[in-house]
Amino acid sequence: MAFATLLAPEVNGGVGVAFTDRWGGVSEPPYDTWNFGIGKDSSEHVSANFALLAQATGCGQVAIAAQCHGIDVARVGEGFSFFGKDSLDLAHAPTVVADALVSVSTDVALAMRVADCVPVVLADKGKRVIAVAHAGRVGLLAGVLQATLEAMRREGAKQITAWVGPHIGPECYEVPLDMAQAAWEQLPATRGLSAAGTDAIDLGGGVCAVLEAEGVDVERVDPCTSCDPRFFSHRRDRGVTGRQVGVVWLGPSGSA
Ligand SMILES: [Zn+2]
C-alpha cells in the first residue's frame, strides 16, 4: 500500500482520506508504478492501478473527471463513469469535464489526479458530504475552491474540513515575474521565493488562505512533489511522468 497518508473512515468520523504516492501500482517507467494518468501509459496498467485504489478504499469503484484547470464541479451520481473492479474500460472515460467532484454517496471514492498541482480533499463529517478538488495555479486563481465549497453547501455541508495534499512547494516553483505578480496581486498568500531566491508561487499558501477565509478547518499533509522522490512531479520530470491522486470516500453510515 502506498498511501502518503491515510485516514480510515473508522478513525476519521466516517470519512476516508488518502493521497497516493507513486509506489504500489503496476505501471512501468517512466510511469512507475501507481500511475493514474490516462493516455500515455498502458491503459491496462492504469486500469489495474484504479482497481487497486478501488480495493484499497473498500468502495469498489472510483469516480474521476476529465480535468482542465477550470472551476466546474460535478456531482457524482447517475450518468457518471466509474473505474474499479467492475468497470475497467478506460477507452470510454472520463466523460465528465470538471476540476472538482462532490458526493453524498457511500459506494464510490472520489479522486483528482495531480503531479505538482494541489489535491484538496474536503468533507463535512457530520452531514456526510465529501469533495475533492484539483487546485493548480490557474484553477486556484479562477476560484475552483470557492466553487467546490459552494457545491458542498448546496448539499447541506456546514462544518467543512480540508486536507491539503502533496504539491510543488514554492522553493521549486519559480515562475516568470509577470505570472508571479498576477498571482500575488490576486491572492497575496501565493507570494513565494524559490530556492535560488527568485520569484515563485506558493500554491499551498494560496490554497490555505482561500479555505481559511471561507471558515474551513485546514490540515496540511503536503511534502513537495518535486523535492520528494516518492511523488510524480511534472516539473521535475519535465512533463514525462505519472499522476498521483487525492482521494475521499464515505464509510458506511455509523462507521464513525
Ligand atoms: Zn521542492
Short mmCIF file of C-alpha atoms and ligand atoms in Angstrom, two decimals:
data_model
loop_
_atom_site.label_atom_id
_atom_site.label_comp_id
_atom_site.label_asym_id
_atom_site.label_seq_id
_atom_site.Cartn_x
_atom_site.Cartn_y
_atom_site.Cartn_z
CA MET A 1 0.00 0.00 0.00
CA ALA A 2 1.42 3.32 -0.98
CA PHE A 3 -0.70 5.98 0.59
CA ALA A 4 1.35 9.01 1.54
CA THR A 5 -1.18 9.47 4.28
CA LEU A 6 -4.35 7.65 5.05
CA LEU A 7 -7.22 8.25 7.41
CA ALA A 8 -9.59 5.31 7.50
CA PRO A 9 -13.28 6.15 7.95
CA GLU A 10 -13.22 4.31 11.29
CA VAL A 11 -10.80 6.83 12.78
CA ASN A 12 -11.97 9.95 10.94
CA GLY A 13 -15.66 10.39 11.63
CA GLY A 14 -16.76 8.13 8.80
CA VAL A 15 -14.67 9.79 6.08
CA GLY A 16 -11.69 8.14 4.38
CA VAL A 17 -8.89 10.41 3.18
CA ALA A 18 -5.83 9.41 1.15
CA PHE A 19 -3.11 10.84 -1.01
CA THR A 20 -1.29 8.22 -3.01
CA ASP A 21 2.39 8.37 -3.79
CA ARG A 22 3.96 6.78 -6.85
CA TRP A 23 4.60 3.34 -5.37
CA GLY A 24 2.25 0.39 -5.01
CA GLY A 25 0.93 0.03 -8.57
CA VAL A 26 1.83 -1.91 -11.70
CA SER A 27 2.98 0.69 -14.26
CA GLU A 28 6.47 0.64 -15.76
CA PRO A 29 8.99 3.50 -16.10
CA PRO A 30 8.60 6.42 -16.55
CA TYR A 31 5.13 5.93 -15.02
CA ASP A 32 6.29 3.60 -12.28
CA THR A 33 4.33 2.44 -10.52
CA TRP A 34 0.95 3.69 -9.22
CA ASN A 35 0.05 5.98 -12.13
CA PHE A 36 -3.47 7.35 -12.68
CA GLY A 37 -2.63 9.47 -15.71
CA ILE A 38 -4.57 8.31 -18.75
CA GLY A 39 -3.38 8.49 -22.33
CA LYS A 40 0.33 7.80 -22.39
CA ASP A 41 0.79 4.86 -20.05
CA SER A 42 -0.59 1.41 -20.92
CA SER A 43 -4.35 1.53 -20.33
CA GLU A 44 -4.22 -1.99 -18.89
CA HIS A 45 -1.76 -0.84 -16.29
CA VAL A 46 -3.76 2.28 -15.45
CA SER A 47 -6.94 0.21 -15.18
CA ALA A 48 -5.19 -2.15 -12.82
CA ASN A 49 -3.99 0.83 -10.78
CA PHE A 50 -7.58 2.10 -10.47
CA ALA A 51 -8.73 -1.37 -9.43
CA LEU A 52 -6.11 -1.35 -6.66
CA LEU A 53 -7.36 2.04 -5.50
CA ALA A 54 -10.98 0.91 -5.51
CA GLN A 55 -9.99 -2.10 -3.45
CA ALA A 56 -7.89 -0.04 -1.02
CA THR A 57 -10.79 2.28 -0.24
CA GLY A 58 -13.27 -0.55 0.11
CA CYS A 59 -15.70 1.32 -2.14
CA GLY A 60 -15.26 -0.94 -5.13
CA GLN A 61 -15.32 1.97 -7.54
CA VAL A 62 -13.65 5.30 -8.15
CA ALA A 63 -15.05 8.40 -9.85
CA ILE A 64 -12.75 10.70 -11.80
CA ALA A 65 -13.27 13.56 -14.21
CA ALA A 66 -11.56 14.98 -17.27
CA GLN A 67 -9.66 17.82 -15.61
CA CYS A 68 -8.99 21.07 -17.45
CA HIS A 69 -7.78 23.61 -14.82
CA GLY A 70 -11.31 25.01 -14.69
CA ILE A 71 -13.80 25.63 -11.89
CA ASP A 72 -16.64 23.26 -12.79
CA VAL A 73 -17.79 20.96 -10.00
CA ALA A 74 -19.54 17.71 -10.88
CA ARG A 75 -21.92 15.93 -8.56
CA VAL A 76 -21.16 12.23 -8.68
CA GLY A 77 -24.21 10.17 -9.44
CA GLU A 78 -26.11 8.76 -12.34
CA GLY A 79 -24.52 9.12 -15.74
CA PHE A 80 -21.02 9.11 -14.28
CA SER A 81 -18.29 6.78 -15.43
CA PHE A 82 -16.70 4.77 -12.67
CA PHE A 83 -13.47 2.87 -12.53
CA GLY A 84 -12.90 -0.08 -10.37
CA LYS A 85 -13.04 -3.79 -10.30
CA ASP A 86 -16.34 -3.88 -12.23
CA SER A 87 -15.60 -1.29 -14.91
CA LEU A 88 -12.09 -1.13 -16.24
CA ASP A 89 -12.65 0.19 -19.72
CA LEU A 90 -10.63 3.39 -19.84
CA ALA A 91 -11.37 3.82 -23.54
CA HIS A 92 -14.79 5.21 -22.59
CA ALA A 93 -13.75 7.62 -19.96
CA PRO A 94 -13.70 10.01 -18.27
CA THR A 95 -16.66 11.79 -19.82
CA VAL A 96 -17.44 14.50 -17.31
CA VAL A 97 -15.26 17.61 -17.54
CA ALA A 98 -14.68 19.04 -14.06
CA ASP A 99 -11.93 20.00 -11.65
CA ALA A 100 -13.84 19.11 -8.52
CA LEU A 101 -16.21 16.32 -7.54
CA VAL A 102 -18.82 16.36 -4.80
CA SER A 103 -20.83 13.44 -3.47
CA VAL A 104 -23.07 12.17 -0.70
CA SER A 105 -22.87 8.52 -1.82
CA THR A 106 -21.23 5.84 0.26
CA ASP A 107 -20.38 3.46 -2.55
CA VAL A 108 -17.88 5.46 -4.55
CA ALA A 109 -14.49 7.08 -3.88
CA LEU A 110 -13.73 10.44 -5.49
CA ALA A 111 -10.28 11.04 -6.97
CA MET A 112 -8.46 14.00 -8.54
CA ARG A 113 -5.23 13.43 -10.46
CA VAL A 114 -2.21 15.65 -9.92
CA ALA A 115 1.56 15.84 -10.32
CA ASP A 116 2.54 19.22 -8.74
CA CYS A 117 -0.91 20.87 -8.59
CA VAL A 118 -2.62 20.76 -5.19
CA PRO A 119 -5.05 17.94 -4.43
CA VAL A 120 -7.59 19.16 -1.86
CA VAL A 121 -9.86 16.68 -0.08
CA LEU A 122 -12.89 18.12 1.75
CA ALA A 123 -15.58 16.74 4.00
CA ASP A 124 -18.36 17.65 6.38
CA LYS A 125 -18.24 14.55 8.53
CA GLY A 126 -21.50 15.28 10.31
CA LYS A 127 -23.52 16.00 7.17
CA ARG A 128 -21.68 13.29 5.22
CA VAL A 129 -20.82 15.47 2.23
CA ILE A 130 -17.45 14.91 0.54
CA ALA A 131 -15.49 16.57 -2.24
CA VAL A 132 -12.12 16.61 -3.91
CA ALA A 133 -10.62 19.44 -5.95
CA HIS A 134 -7.70 19.97 -8.33
CA ALA A 135 -6.12 23.32 -7.49
CA GLY A 136 -3.22 24.33 -9.68
CA ARG A 137 -2.22 27.93 -10.28
CA VAL A 138 -4.91 28.52 -12.90
CA GLY A 139 -7.78 26.80 -11.08
CA LEU A 140 -6.87 28.27 -7.71
CA LEU A 141 -6.91 31.82 -9.09
CA ALA A 142 -10.09 31.15 -11.07
CA GLY A 143 -11.91 30.08 -7.90
CA VAL A 144 -12.14 26.29 -8.04
CA LEU A 145 -12.06 26.03 -4.25
CA GLN A 146 -14.84 28.58 -3.73
CA ALA A 147 -16.92 26.73 -6.33
CA THR A 148 -16.29 23.43 -4.55
CA LEU A 149 -17.34 24.82 -1.17
CA GLU A 150 -20.48 26.29 -2.71
CA ALA A 151 -21.38 22.91 -4.20
CA MET A 152 -20.81 21.22 -0.85
CA ARG A 153 -23.01 23.76 0.94
CA ARG A 154 -25.77 23.11 -1.58
CA GLU A 155 -25.64 19.50 -0.38
CA GLY A 156 -26.01 20.66 3.23
CA ALA A 157 -22.35 20.93 4.32
CA LYS A 158 -21.61 23.41 7.11
CA GLN A 159 -18.57 22.38 9.14
CA ILE A 160 -16.03 21.63 6.45
CA THR A 161 -12.57 20.19 6.98
CA ALA A 162 -9.97 20.20 4.21
CA TRP A 163 -6.82 18.14 3.79
CA VAL A 164 -4.25 19.80 1.54
CA GLY A 165 -2.16 17.14 -0.16
CA PRO A 166 1.32 16.84 -1.70
CA HIS A 167 2.12 19.51 -4.31
CA ILE A 168 5.06 21.51 -5.59
CA GLY A 169 6.49 23.86 -2.97
CA PRO A 170 7.49 27.48 -3.62
CA GLU A 171 11.18 26.55 -3.41
CA CYS A 172 10.71 24.52 -6.62
CA TYR A 173 8.09 26.67 -8.31
CA GLU A 174 9.95 29.56 -9.88
CA VAL A 175 7.83 31.36 -12.48
CA PRO A 176 8.25 34.43 -14.70
CA LEU A 177 7.80 37.67 -12.79
CA ASP A 178 4.61 38.72 -14.62
CA MET A 179 2.99 35.39 -13.79
CA ALA A 180 4.08 35.63 -10.16
CA GLN A 181 2.86 39.21 -9.83
CA ALA A 182 -0.54 38.37 -11.27
CA ALA A 183 -0.95 35.64 -8.67
CA TRP A 184 0.41 37.73 -5.79
CA GLU A 185 -1.92 40.62 -6.59
CA GLN A 186 -4.99 38.46 -6.69
CA LEU A 187 -4.06 36.23 -3.79
CA PRO A 188 -1.22 37.66 -1.65
CA ALA A 189 -0.70 34.35 0.19
CA THR A 190 0.74 32.90 -3.02
CA ARG A 191 3.85 35.06 -2.66
CA GLY A 192 6.84 32.75 -2.53
CA LEU A 193 10.57 32.52 -3.09
CA SER A 194 12.34 29.78 -4.97
CA ALA A 195 15.38 28.00 -3.54
CA ALA A 196 17.51 30.32 -5.68
CA GLY A 197 15.76 33.36 -4.20
CA THR A 198 13.80 34.14 -7.36
CA ASP A 199 10.08 34.86 -7.83
CA ALA A 200 7.91 31.89 -7.05
CA ILE A 201 4.31 30.96 -6.37
CA ASP A 202 3.30 29.33 -3.10
CA LEU A 203 0.31 27.23 -4.14
CA GLY A 204 -0.17 25.69 -0.69
CA GLY A 205 -0.17 29.11 0.96
CA GLY A 206 -2.78 30.32 -1.50
CA VAL A 207 -4.97 27.26 -1.05
CA CYS A 208 -4.90 27.54 2.73
CA ALA A 209 -5.68 31.27 2.62
CA VAL A 210 -8.76 30.71 0.45
CA LEU A 211 -10.03 27.85 2.60
CA GLU A 212 -9.44 29.64 5.90
CA ALA A 213 -11.17 32.78 4.63
CA GLU A 214 -14.19 30.55 3.97
CA GLY A 215 -14.17 29.19 7.53
CA VAL A 216 -12.77 25.78 6.65
CA ASP A 217 -10.54 23.84 9.09
CA VAL A 218 -7.35 23.03 7.21
CA GLU A 219 -4.87 20.21 7.68
CA ARG A 220 -1.70 20.22 5.62
CA VAL A 221 -0.15 16.95 4.57
CA ASP A 222 1.91 18.41 1.80
CA PRO A 223 5.52 17.49 1.15
CA CYS A 224 6.91 18.99 -2.07
CA THR A 225 6.30 16.68 -5.02
CA SER A 226 9.40 17.96 -6.80
CA CYS A 227 11.76 17.55 -3.83
CA ASP A 228 10.37 14.25 -2.61
CA PRO A 229 11.13 11.26 -4.87
CA ARG A 230 8.10 9.40 -3.53
CA PHE A 231 5.92 11.51 -5.83
CA PHE A 232 5.38 12.13 -9.51
CA SER A 233 6.37 15.71 -10.40
CA HIS A 234 5.52 17.26 -13.75
CA ARG A 235 8.18 19.94 -13.41
CA ARG A 236 10.99 17.76 -12.04
CA ASP A 237 10.34 15.01 -14.58
CA ARG A 238 10.00 17.50 -17.46
CA GLY A 239 6.46 16.53 -18.32
CA VAL A 240 7.10 12.80 -18.72
CA THR A 241 5.66 11.37 -15.54
CA GLY A 242 2.60 9.84 -13.95
CA ARG A 243 -0.21 11.22 -11.81
CA GLN A 244 -0.99 10.54 -8.16
CA VAL A 245 -4.39 11.17 -6.62
CA GLY A 246 -6.14 12.79 -3.71
CA VAL A 247 -9.00 10.50 -2.65
CA VAL A 248 -12.01 10.79 -0.37
CA TRP A 249 -14.81 8.41 0.42
CA LEU A 250 -17.62 7.86 2.90
CA GLY A 251 -17.54 4.79 5.07
CA PRO A 252 -20.80 3.03 5.91
CA SER A 253 -23.20 5.19 7.88
CA GLY A 254 -22.43 4.76 11.56
CA SER A 255 -18.81 3.80 10.98
CA ALA A 256 -17.81 6.93 12.85
ZN ZN B 1 10.55 21.34 -3.61
#
